[in-house]
Short mmCIF file of C-alpha atoms and ligand atoms in Angstrom, two decimals:
data_model
loop_
_atom_site.label_atom_id
_atom_site.label_comp_id
_atom_site.label_asym_id
_atom_site.label_seq_id
_atom_site.Cartn_x
_atom_site.Cartn_y
_atom_site.Cartn_z
CA MET A 1 121.65 115.29 128.37
CA LEU A 2 122.01 113.43 125.08
CA ASP A 3 124.67 114.56 122.57
CA ALA A 4 123.12 116.74 120.06
CA LYS A 5 125.20 115.34 117.16
CA GLU A 6 124.27 111.76 118.14
CA VAL A 7 120.60 112.69 118.16
CA LEU A 8 120.86 114.53 114.71
CA SER A 9 122.64 111.21 113.37
CA LYS A 10 119.58 109.36 114.20
CA VAL A 11 116.78 111.56 113.08
CA ARG A 12 114.42 110.42 110.32
CA CYS A 13 113.97 113.24 107.70
CA ASP A 14 112.16 111.31 104.92
CA HIS A 15 108.53 111.36 104.70
CA PHE A 16 106.44 108.68 106.32
CA VAL A 17 103.84 107.10 104.16
CA ASP A 18 102.22 103.61 104.22
CA GLY A 19 104.27 102.63 107.30
CA GLU A 20 107.62 103.46 105.75
CA TYR A 21 110.12 106.30 105.59
CA VAL A 22 110.19 107.02 101.70
CA LYS A 23 111.73 109.52 99.35
CA SER A 24 109.89 112.64 98.28
CA TYR A 25 108.75 113.10 94.68
CA GLY A 26 109.73 116.78 95.33
CA THR A 27 113.16 118.09 94.39
CA LYS A 28 113.24 121.24 96.57
CA GLU A 29 115.31 120.72 99.74
CA GLU A 30 115.12 122.59 102.93
CA THR A 31 117.96 122.88 105.50
CA LEU A 32 116.95 123.58 109.14
CA LEU A 33 119.20 125.69 111.04
CA ASN A 34 119.78 125.54 115.01
CA PRO A 35 118.25 129.01 116.12
CA ALA A 36 120.88 129.58 118.68
CA ASN A 37 123.73 129.73 116.15
CA ASN A 38 122.33 129.23 112.49
CA GLU A 39 124.52 126.26 112.02
CA PRO A 40 122.63 123.43 109.89
CA ILE A 41 120.93 120.53 111.87
CA ALA A 42 118.98 118.68 109.15
CA THR A 43 117.98 118.63 105.73
CA PHE A 44 114.83 117.25 104.19
CA LYS A 45 112.63 117.20 100.95
CA LEU A 46 109.81 119.70 100.93
CA GLY A 47 106.72 117.64 100.06
CA ASN A 48 104.73 118.85 96.96
CA ALA A 49 101.27 118.22 95.75
CA LYS A 50 102.13 114.81 94.32
CA ASP A 51 103.54 113.56 97.70
CA ILE A 52 100.51 114.81 99.43
CA ASN A 53 97.99 113.29 96.82
CA HIS A 54 99.95 109.90 97.13
CA ALA A 55 99.85 110.03 100.95
CA VAL A 56 96.04 110.69 100.73
CA SER A 57 95.52 107.87 98.44
CA ILE A 58 97.33 105.39 100.85
CA ALA A 59 95.48 106.90 103.91
CA SER A 60 92.14 106.39 101.89
CA ALA A 61 92.95 102.80 101.20
CA ALA A 62 93.96 102.20 104.55
CA PHE A 63 90.67 103.54 105.71
CA HIS A 64 88.45 101.56 103.28
CA ASN A 65 90.39 98.34 103.10
CA GLY A 66 92.50 98.17 106.25
CA PRO A 67 91.57 96.92 109.84
CA TRP A 68 91.84 100.21 111.58
CA ARG A 69 88.36 101.56 111.58
CA HIS A 70 86.83 97.93 112.26
CA MET A 71 88.87 97.38 115.36
CA GLU A 72 87.09 97.87 118.66
CA ILE A 73 87.91 101.34 120.07
CA GLU A 74 89.65 99.47 122.94
CA GLU A 75 92.11 98.00 120.54
CA ARG A 76 92.75 101.29 118.92
CA ALA A 77 93.25 102.81 122.46
CA GLN A 78 95.75 100.09 123.28
CA ILE A 79 97.98 101.22 120.33
CA LEU A 80 97.74 104.81 121.04
CA TYR A 81 98.59 104.04 124.73
CA LYS A 82 101.72 102.42 123.40
CA MET A 83 102.63 105.41 121.42
CA ALA A 84 102.30 107.48 124.55
CA GLY A 85 104.62 105.22 126.31
CA LEU A 86 107.19 105.33 123.50
CA ILE A 87 106.94 109.10 123.20
CA ASN A 88 107.92 109.06 127.09
CA ASP A 89 110.58 106.49 126.47
CA ASN A 90 112.13 108.86 123.77
CA SER A 91 111.60 112.00 125.73
CA GLU A 92 115.22 113.26 125.85
CA PHE A 93 115.55 112.50 122.07
CA LEU A 94 112.42 114.20 121.15
CA ALA A 95 112.87 117.17 123.50
CA MET A 96 116.40 117.59 122.08
CA LEU A 97 115.05 117.71 118.53
CA GLU A 98 112.40 120.07 119.24
CA SER A 99 114.65 122.39 121.11
CA LEU A 100 117.30 122.28 118.31
CA ASN A 101 114.68 122.91 115.49
CA VAL A 102 112.37 125.52 117.24
CA GLY A 103 114.68 127.08 119.59
CA LYS A 104 112.29 126.56 122.59
CA LEU A 105 114.10 125.95 125.87
CA TYR A 106 115.09 122.31 126.15
CA LYS A 107 114.05 122.18 129.83
CA ALA A 108 110.35 123.33 128.60
CA CYS A 109 110.52 120.63 126.03
CA LEU A 110 111.76 117.88 128.17
CA HIS A 111 109.35 118.57 131.17
CA GLY A 112 106.50 120.27 129.29
CA ASP A 113 105.96 119.73 125.53
CA VAL A 114 107.12 116.03 125.25
CA PRO A 115 105.52 114.56 128.43
CA ARG A 116 102.45 116.71 127.48
CA ALA A 117 102.20 115.10 123.96
CA ALA A 118 102.51 111.69 125.58
CA GLU A 119 99.78 112.73 128.11
CA ASN A 120 97.41 113.85 125.26
CA PHE A 121 97.74 110.32 123.72
CA LYS A 122 97.00 108.67 127.03
CA PHE A 123 94.13 111.04 127.82
CA PHE A 124 92.22 109.73 124.83
CA THR A 125 92.73 106.13 125.68
CA THR A 126 90.85 106.48 128.94
CA PRO A 127 87.73 104.23 129.07
CA ARG A 128 85.24 106.92 129.41
CA TRP A 129 85.73 107.76 125.56
CA ARG A 130 85.16 104.13 124.61
CA HIS A 131 81.32 104.45 125.60
CA MET A 132 80.19 107.30 123.38
CA THR A 133 77.29 105.29 121.87
CA GLU A 134 73.93 106.70 123.04
CA ARG A 135 70.79 104.45 123.28
CA TYR A 136 67.32 105.51 123.63
CA ARG A 137 63.79 103.68 123.87
CA MET A 138 60.47 105.17 123.26
CA GLY A 139 56.92 103.97 122.62
CA SER A 140 55.57 104.96 119.31
CA ASN A 141 53.18 103.90 116.67
CA PHE A 142 53.69 102.66 113.20
CA LEU A 143 51.11 101.72 110.52
CA GLY A 144 48.49 101.52 113.29
CA ARG A 145 50.81 99.09 115.43
CA SER A 146 52.34 99.98 118.71
CA ILE A 147 55.98 99.70 118.65
CA ASP A 148 58.92 100.07 121.07
CA ALA A 149 61.31 102.24 119.11
CA GLU A 150 65.01 101.49 119.94
CA SER A 151 67.39 104.38 118.68
CA ILE A 152 71.18 103.78 118.71
CA VAL A 153 73.38 106.79 118.18
CA ASP A 154 76.92 105.68 117.03
CA ARG A 155 79.91 107.88 116.34
CA GLU A 156 81.67 106.85 113.11
CA PRO A 157 84.82 108.03 111.69
CA LEU A 158 85.16 110.53 108.91
CA GLY A 159 87.71 108.91 106.79
CA VAL A 160 91.01 110.57 105.85
CA CYS A 161 91.65 113.64 107.84
CA GLY A 162 94.17 116.23 106.80
CA ILE A 163 96.11 117.88 109.68
CA ILE A 164 98.12 121.11 108.96
CA LYS A 165 100.42 122.21 111.70
CA PRO A 166 102.29 125.37 112.60
CA TRP A 167 105.97 125.62 113.66
CA ASN A 168 105.66 126.40 117.44
CA SER A 169 105.30 123.48 119.78
CA PRO A 170 104.74 121.09 116.76
CA LEU A 171 104.91 117.82 118.73
CA MET A 172 102.63 118.83 121.44
CA LEU A 173 100.08 120.52 118.96
CA ALA A 174 100.16 117.38 116.78
CA SER A 175 99.28 115.16 119.55
CA TRP A 176 96.18 117.29 120.28
CA TYR A 177 94.76 116.18 117.00
CA LEU A 178 96.48 112.84 116.07
CA ALA A 179 95.26 111.09 119.21
CA PRO A 180 91.39 111.85 118.89
CA CYS A 181 91.58 111.53 115.15
CA LEU A 182 93.21 107.91 115.28
CA LEU A 183 91.18 106.86 118.28
CA MET A 184 87.79 107.55 116.49
CA GLY A 185 89.12 105.25 113.52
CA ASN A 186 90.12 107.77 110.95
CA THR A 187 93.29 107.70 108.98
CA CYS A 188 95.38 110.75 108.36
CA VAL A 189 97.91 112.77 106.53
CA ILE A 190 99.68 115.23 108.79
CA LYS A 191 101.65 118.15 107.07
CA PRO A 192 103.97 119.80 109.66
CA SER A 193 105.46 123.22 109.04
CA PRO A 194 108.40 123.39 106.69
CA TRP A 195 110.02 125.39 109.66
CA ALA A 196 109.70 122.85 112.16
CA PRO A 197 108.92 119.26 111.09
CA LEU A 198 111.52 117.19 112.90
CA SER A 199 109.73 116.01 115.91
CA ILE A 200 106.53 115.06 114.09
CA MET A 201 108.39 113.11 111.66
CA GLN A 202 109.86 110.74 114.31
CA LEU A 203 106.28 109.60 115.04
CA GLY A 204 106.47 107.29 112.16
CA GLU A 205 108.76 105.15 113.87
CA ILE A 206 106.93 105.41 117.14
CA ALA A 207 103.74 104.42 115.44
CA ASN A 208 105.17 101.32 113.85
CA GLU A 209 106.77 100.23 117.06
CA ALA A 210 103.33 100.64 118.80
CA GLY A 211 101.85 98.49 116.02
CA LEU A 212 99.71 101.07 114.12
CA PRO A 213 98.60 99.58 110.90
CA SER A 214 100.53 100.94 108.01
CA GLY A 215 98.79 103.70 106.08
CA VAL A 216 96.95 105.05 109.09
CA LEU A 217 99.34 107.69 109.83
CA ASN A 218 101.07 109.57 107.12
CA ILE A 219 103.65 112.35 107.54
CA VAL A 220 104.32 114.84 104.68
CA PRO A 221 106.26 117.93 105.63
CA GLY A 222 105.93 120.90 103.08
CA GLY A 223 104.92 124.42 102.69
CA ALA A 224 101.85 126.16 101.30
CA ASP A 225 101.57 124.32 98.01
CA ALA A 226 101.49 120.99 99.96
CA GLY A 227 98.87 122.31 102.49
CA GLN A 228 96.68 123.58 99.71
CA ALA A 229 96.88 120.18 98.01
CA LEU A 230 95.62 118.49 101.14
CA VAL A 231 92.77 120.99 101.54
CA LYS A 232 91.73 120.41 97.71
CA ASN A 233 92.01 116.66 97.83
CA GLN A 234 88.36 115.33 97.57
CA ASP A 235 89.41 112.13 99.40
CA VAL A 236 89.98 114.16 102.56
CA ARG A 237 86.90 114.23 104.56
CA GLY A 238 87.94 116.68 107.34
CA ILE A 239 90.76 119.39 107.67
CA VAL A 240 92.24 120.49 110.98
CA PHE A 241 94.26 123.61 110.57
CA THR A 242 96.39 125.39 113.29
CA GLY A 243 98.08 128.53 112.07
CA GLY A 244 97.53 132.22 111.24
CA ASP A 245 94.27 133.97 110.75
CA LYS A 246 95.20 134.86 107.11
CA ILE A 247 95.95 131.20 105.92
CA GLY A 248 92.91 130.09 108.02
CA ARG A 249 90.60 132.27 106.10
CA SER A 250 91.91 131.15 102.73
CA ILE A 251 91.38 127.48 103.91
CA GLN A 252 87.88 128.14 104.90
CA ILE A 253 87.25 129.39 101.31
CA GLU A 254 89.13 126.67 99.59
CA ASN A 255 87.57 124.06 101.79
CA ALA A 256 83.97 125.13 100.86
CA GLN A 257 84.67 124.27 97.07
CA VAL A 258 85.64 120.78 98.06
CA ARG A 259 83.53 119.43 101.16
CA ARG A 260 80.52 120.31 103.15
CA LYS A 261 82.23 119.71 106.49
CA GLY A 262 83.97 123.05 107.60
CA PRO A 263 87.48 123.02 108.64
CA HIS A 264 88.41 123.07 112.23
CA LEU A 265 90.47 126.22 112.73
CA GLU A 266 92.64 127.05 115.65
CA LEU A 267 94.16 130.34 114.72
CA GLY A 268 96.10 133.36 116.15
CA GLY A 269 95.56 135.54 119.20
CA LYS A 270 96.24 138.87 120.84
CA ALA A 271 95.42 137.95 124.31
CA PRO A 272 94.70 140.67 126.95
CA THR A 273 96.06 140.33 130.53
CA ILE A 274 94.03 142.49 133.03
CA VAL A 275 95.71 143.31 136.26
CA PHE A 276 93.52 144.85 138.84
CA ASP A 277 94.72 146.95 141.77
CA ASP A 278 93.92 144.16 144.33
CA ALA A 279 96.20 141.50 142.47
CA ASP A 280 99.11 139.80 144.39
CA MET A 281 101.56 142.02 142.73
CA ASN A 282 104.68 139.81 142.89
CA LEU A 283 102.79 136.82 141.38
CA ALA A 284 101.17 139.00 138.77
CA VAL A 285 104.49 140.58 137.69
CA GLU A 286 106.07 137.09 137.29
CA GLY A 287 102.71 135.74 135.71
CA VAL A 288 102.57 138.58 133.18
CA ALA A 289 106.19 138.13 132.34
CA HIS A 290 105.92 134.35 131.95
CA GLY A 291 102.72 134.78 129.85
CA ILE A 292 104.34 136.96 127.11
CA PHE A 293 108.06 135.85 127.17
CA ARG A 294 107.65 132.20 127.56
CA SER A 295 108.72 130.64 124.21
CA GLN A 296 109.90 133.96 123.28
CA GLY A 297 106.30 135.15 122.78
CA GLN A 298 105.95 132.41 120.01
CA SER A 299 102.62 131.39 121.29
CA CYS A 300 99.03 131.84 120.11
CA ILE A 301 97.95 132.36 123.81
CA ALA A 302 100.89 134.80 124.42
CA GLY A 303 99.52 137.66 126.83
CA SER A 304 100.49 140.33 124.43
CA ARG A 305 98.25 143.29 125.53
CA LEU A 306 98.70 144.16 129.22
CA LEU A 307 96.04 146.36 130.90
CA VAL A 308 96.78 147.55 134.36
CA GLU A 309 94.55 149.35 136.68
CA GLU A 310 95.55 153.00 136.90
CA LYS A 311 96.23 153.16 140.48
CA ILE A 312 99.01 150.61 140.44
CA TYR A 313 100.21 151.25 136.84
CA PRO A 314 103.38 153.16 137.57
CA GLU A 315 104.57 150.67 140.47
CA PHE A 316 103.43 147.67 138.55
CA MET A 317 105.40 148.69 135.51
CA ARG A 318 108.45 149.58 137.61
CA ARG A 319 108.48 146.11 139.07
CA LEU A 320 107.69 144.48 135.76
CA VAL A 321 110.58 146.09 133.88
CA GLU A 322 112.99 145.42 136.98
CA TYR A 323 111.81 141.66 136.82
CA VAL A 324 112.16 141.29 132.99
CA LYS A 325 115.77 142.76 133.16
CA THR A 326 116.67 139.64 135.44
CA LEU A 327 115.59 137.16 132.81
CA LYS A 328 118.65 135.44 131.15
CA ILE A 329 118.65 135.22 127.43
CA SER A 330 120.74 132.39 126.33
CA ASP A 331 121.19 129.27 124.34
CA GLN A 332 118.10 126.99 124.54
CA PHE A 333 120.16 124.20 126.29
CA ASP A 334 121.42 126.63 129.07
CA PRO A 335 119.67 125.23 132.24
CA ALA A 336 119.77 128.94 133.62
CA ALA A 337 118.18 130.49 130.47
CA HIS A 338 114.73 132.06 130.54
CA ILE A 339 114.59 133.33 127.09
CA GLY A 340 116.03 131.50 124.04
CA PRO A 341 116.30 132.40 120.30
CA LEU A 342 113.33 132.89 117.94
CA ILE A 343 112.90 130.16 115.42
CA ASN A 344 114.79 131.76 112.38
CA ARG A 345 116.20 135.01 110.96
CA THR A 346 113.02 135.53 108.89
CA HIS A 347 111.00 135.50 111.76
CA LEU A 348 113.31 137.49 114.02
CA GLN A 349 113.20 140.25 111.20
CA ARG A 350 109.52 140.09 110.96
CA VAL A 351 109.25 140.71 114.84
CA GLU A 352 111.95 143.50 114.42
CA ASP A 353 109.76 145.13 111.78
CA TYR A 354 106.97 145.22 114.41
CA ILE A 355 109.24 147.00 116.93
CA LYS A 356 110.32 149.62 114.32
CA SER A 357 106.56 150.20 113.37
CA GLY A 358 105.79 150.61 117.17
CA ILE A 359 108.48 153.31 117.33
CA LYS A 360 107.47 155.00 114.22
CA GLU A 361 103.68 155.03 115.28
CA GLY A 362 104.61 156.81 118.52
CA ALA A 363 104.57 153.87 121.09
CA ARG A 364 107.02 154.53 124.02
CA LEU A 365 109.71 151.79 124.21
CA VAL A 366 109.97 151.00 127.81
CA CYS A 367 112.59 148.32 127.51
CA GLY A 368 114.29 145.85 125.22
CA GLY A 369 113.79 146.15 121.49
CA LYS A 370 117.38 145.16 120.37
CA ARG A 371 119.30 142.08 119.59
CA PRO A 372 121.18 141.36 122.79
CA GLN A 373 125.04 141.70 122.51
CA GLY A 374 127.53 138.87 123.56
CA GLU A 375 129.89 136.40 121.94
CA ASN A 376 127.44 133.47 121.83
CA LEU A 377 124.24 135.64 121.15
CA ASP A 378 125.39 137.33 117.97
CA ARG A 379 125.21 134.25 115.82
CA GLY A 380 121.69 133.36 116.93
CA ASN A 381 118.19 134.84 116.52
CA PHE A 382 117.90 136.46 120.00
CA LEU A 383 115.77 139.33 120.88
CA GLU A 384 115.48 141.37 124.20
CA PRO A 385 112.17 141.06 125.88
CA THR A 386 110.53 144.23 124.58
CA ILE A 387 107.81 146.43 126.35
CA PHE A 388 106.00 149.17 124.66
CA GLU A 389 103.58 151.67 126.41
CA VAL A 390 100.85 152.42 123.99
CA ASN A 391 98.64 155.55 123.75
CA LYS A 392 96.81 155.02 120.57
CA PRO A 393 94.98 151.65 120.46
CA SER A 394 94.86 151.78 116.60
CA ILE A 395 98.67 151.26 116.14
CA LYS A 396 99.90 147.95 114.59
CA ILE A 397 101.80 146.46 117.47
CA TYR A 398 98.58 146.74 119.58
CA ARG A 399 96.34 145.29 117.01
CA GLU A 400 98.28 142.51 115.13
CA GLU A 401 99.47 139.21 116.46
CA ILE A 402 103.35 139.75 116.68
CA PHE A 403 104.22 136.27 117.82
CA GLY A 404 107.49 137.39 119.26
CA PRO A 405 108.64 138.70 122.62
CA VAL A 406 106.81 142.03 122.48
CA LEU A 407 104.47 143.23 125.12
CA THR A 408 102.06 146.21 124.63
CA THR A 409 100.75 148.07 127.78
CA ARG A 410 97.89 150.47 128.68
CA SER A 411 96.03 151.54 131.89
CA PHE A 412 92.57 151.52 132.72
CA LYS A 413 90.28 153.15 135.44
CA THR A 414 87.26 150.98 135.80
CA VAL A 415 86.23 147.33 135.43
CA GLU A 416 84.00 148.22 132.52
CA GLN A 417 86.60 150.09 130.68
CA ALA A 418 88.95 147.12 131.19
CA VAL A 419 86.40 144.76 129.63
CA LEU A 420 85.93 147.11 126.65
CA MET A 421 89.54 147.40 126.11
CA ALA A 422 90.21 143.79 126.48
CA ASN A 423 87.51 143.09 123.93
CA ASP A 424 88.63 145.62 121.44
CA THR A 425 90.41 143.26 119.24
CA ASP A 426 89.70 141.13 116.14
CA TYR A 427 90.95 138.10 118.05
CA GLY A 428 89.24 136.06 120.73
CA LEU A 429 91.52 133.22 121.76
CA SER A 430 92.39 133.73 125.47
CA ALA A 431 92.65 136.27 128.23
CA ASN A 432 94.25 136.45 131.65
CA ILE A 433 93.04 138.21 134.86
CA TRP A 434 94.97 139.05 137.99
CA THR A 435 92.91 139.81 141.16
CA GLU A 436 92.38 138.59 144.48
CA ASP A 437 88.64 139.14 144.14
CA LEU A 438 87.32 136.00 142.52
CA GLU A 439 83.71 137.14 142.22
CA LYS A 440 84.97 140.15 140.27
CA ALA A 441 87.25 137.65 138.24
CA LYS A 442 84.16 135.55 137.37
CA ARG A 443 82.12 138.64 136.24
CA VAL A 444 84.97 139.80 133.98
CA ALA A 445 85.53 136.39 132.76
CA LYS A 446 81.97 136.10 131.56
CA ALA A 447 82.11 139.63 129.83
CA LEU A 448 85.33 138.67 127.92
CA ASP A 449 84.69 137.60 124.23
CA VAL A 450 87.31 134.80 124.26
CA GLY A 451 87.40 131.02 124.51
CA MET A 452 89.49 130.66 127.56
CA VAL A 453 90.26 132.74 130.49
CA TRP A 454 92.87 132.16 133.12
CA VAL A 455 92.52 133.76 136.58
CA ASN A 456 95.76 134.18 138.50
CA CYS A 457 97.55 131.61 136.33
CA TYR A 458 98.52 131.01 132.63
CA PHE A 459 97.97 128.10 130.27
CA VAL A 460 96.91 125.52 133.14
CA ARG A 461 94.78 123.18 131.27
CA ASP A 462 92.69 120.02 132.20
CA LEU A 463 92.61 118.07 129.17
CA ASN A 464 88.83 117.65 129.34
CA THR A 465 88.48 121.33 128.77
CA PRO A 466 88.26 123.01 125.34
CA PHE A 467 91.05 124.89 123.78
CA GLY A 468 89.84 127.15 121.22
CA GLY A 469 88.82 130.61 120.35
CA ARG A 470 86.32 132.87 118.71
CA LYS A 471 86.23 135.76 116.09
CA CYS A 472 89.59 135.73 114.07
CA SER A 473 90.96 133.07 116.58
CA GLY A 474 89.13 130.03 115.01
CA ASN A 475 85.92 128.10 115.22
CA GLY A 476 86.48 125.04 116.99
CA SER A 477 88.01 123.50 120.21
CA ALA A 478 90.70 120.94 120.70
CA GLY A 479 90.39 118.91 123.99
CA GLY A 480 88.12 116.39 125.48
CA ARG A 481 84.90 115.56 123.87
CA TYR A 482 84.84 118.46 121.66
CA ILE A 483 87.59 117.43 119.40
CA LEU A 484 86.17 113.86 119.39
CA GLU A 485 83.07 115.27 117.93
CA TYR A 486 84.94 116.77 115.12
CA PHE A 487 86.57 113.71 114.23
CA SER A 488 83.69 111.69 114.12
CA GLN A 489 80.10 111.72 112.73
CA PRO A 490 76.83 110.57 114.40
CA LYS A 491 74.75 107.77 112.94
CA MET A 492 71.23 107.10 114.15
CA THR A 493 69.84 103.55 113.75
CA CYS A 494 66.15 103.21 114.86
CA ILE A 495 64.88 99.63 115.33
CA ALA A 496 61.07 98.91 115.81
CA HIS A 497 60.11 96.24 118.19
CA TYR A 498 56.66 95.03 117.85
CA SER A 499 54.84 93.17 120.68
CA LYS A 500 53.98 89.78 119.73
P1 NAD B 1 100.75 129.82 109.05
O1 NAD B 1 99.42 130.16 109.04
O2 NAD B 1 101.86 130.67 108.45
O3 NAD B 1 101.22 128.31 108.70
C1 NAD B 1 100.48 127.20 109.21
C2 NAD B 1 100.73 126.00 108.34
O4 NAD B 1 99.82 126.21 107.25
C3 NAD B 1 101.93 125.70 107.92
O5 NAD B 1 102.17 124.23 107.96
C4 NAD B 1 102.04 126.29 106.42
O6 NAD B 1 102.91 125.50 105.62
C5 NAD B 1 100.65 125.89 106.11
N1 NAD B 1 100.10 126.70 104.96
C6 NAD B 1 100.62 127.92 104.42
N2 NAD B 1 99.89 128.36 103.45
C7 NAD B 1 98.91 127.50 103.27
C8 NAD B 1 97.83 127.31 102.40
N3 NAD B 1 97.36 128.32 101.44
N4 NAD B 1 96.92 126.15 102.45
C9 NAD B 1 97.08 125.15 103.41
N5 NAD B 1 98.28 125.24 104.26
C10 NAD B 1 99.03 126.39 104.09
O7 NAD B 1 101.28 129.74 110.70
P2 NAD B 1 102.68 129.67 111.43
O8 NAD B 1 103.48 130.80 111.08
O9 NAD B 1 103.22 128.29 110.93
O10 NAD B 1 102.30 129.54 112.84
C11 NAD B 1 101.96 130.61 113.64
C12 NAD B 1 100.59 130.98 113.83
O11 NAD B 1 99.85 129.71 114.18
C13 NAD B 1 100.27 132.01 114.74
O12 NAD B 1 99.27 132.80 114.13
C14 NAD B 1 99.68 131.36 115.98
O13 NAD B 1 98.87 132.08 116.86
C15 NAD B 1 99.02 130.28 115.32
N6 NAD B 1 98.73 129.09 116.35
C16 NAD B 1 97.55 128.91 116.79
C17 NAD B 1 97.36 127.89 117.75
C18 NAD B 1 95.92 127.74 118.47
O14 NAD B 1 95.78 126.67 118.91
N7 NAD B 1 95.04 128.65 118.19
C19 NAD B 1 98.45 127.07 118.11
C20 NAD B 1 99.69 127.35 117.72
C21 NAD B 1 99.87 128.29 116.67
#
């Protein structure tokens, strides 16, 4: 493992604009703390509206006057392929930064997030995306003459795209959008979350080394004011937002004042996990725990509402609690750790407020709920994996996205009841089903009002497939052709051929 101090001494903390790391116009400084001990790891300047508008003007000039959009898609793909290689070459460095900044387990960053980010870049460089032009021919008639009408449908870039990111899994989530955005010939300004900008900020150096023309990728970390400036800037032609439902709604309204193209919104979730009595119990117990406690529950697809068939409910809960108690809470660099710290004290306290409200509203605390004790744990933002049994579905912890290691559980009697309970939420991002009866699983999957369903697994994703939700979970899909469609606009050219 690399030395953390050495990694931090090399980290780029300035904004990346026009192919260079530059100072911010802003004066507000943000110090990031290691979630495991709250010691400072890096300081950067929060971008403000002036920084954003400057970056947009650079991205706009790069789009209109630079070579990027005129290159053949193969040439752009080659540069993105190099970026993928460089992400992999720097995987230990990037994984350590991500882990130090977010508190996500180092092994998950090294073997999951970082290689997956590279994979996302690579995926969009495969030849299949280079042949998106459609061609049609049809016999027709014009001014009394027969013609052979040749129609060509090209996909053209939008222009400057604004990409706004949340703080969980920043590098991997950024790669979902940067790769397709750039492949289609757009230029962009990405605004990482002020809580977790470090890994994304290193992409500037990687882009330069890969030969990305300057001005094509610009990175300005900042808070709400910077995000708002990006949405309001009229030179931005498309907004891609990943974050909470509340901000997503405000962006939808703001966006409508500025541009006709709607924003692409990937928002929160409150995923149901349905366990039927015929499930492989050992696998389901581990799967359910993984689905909620992985990344300390700080995931949009966290399976935070567990619904278990009544017949097996007591036994399943007994085994689940027994299993959860074996999970090791520790520093994110401990190879034996299952659960690391939450990102910061503010977020920890927010999650603890939910726990208090659950108790106040009458949910039964089955396990967890406290900060774990221990010499090395006191200084960090650790929280025990927490399970509540819920009687009233109206209570806050059952309805709102907690984004922490808190599972709510209920039992159900019939398949129909399970479906009703699963769909009884404002969100519609994902769901999980555990059963040995795959026909039943398919029927239930069809009845669930969500964008993604995992059966007997969790977050296994072919990059060709859509990632996205419905209802308050958003309106678009990352992945495959779905996101390429957002980042491009069709143009039809019809040529009449007259017979001589
Ligand atoms: P958030 O909504 O608070 O912030 C997201 C981003 O928006 C940040 O960069 C923030 O600085 C910026 N922002 C804040 N106010 C803004 C405004 N008025 N205009 C423009 N930008 C603004 O979310 P968060 O706390 O950073 O992240 C957690 C949320 O993200 C959770 O709800 C989680 O479910 C969601 N999320 C969704 C997905 C998905 O793919 N569906 C993936 C990861 C996270």
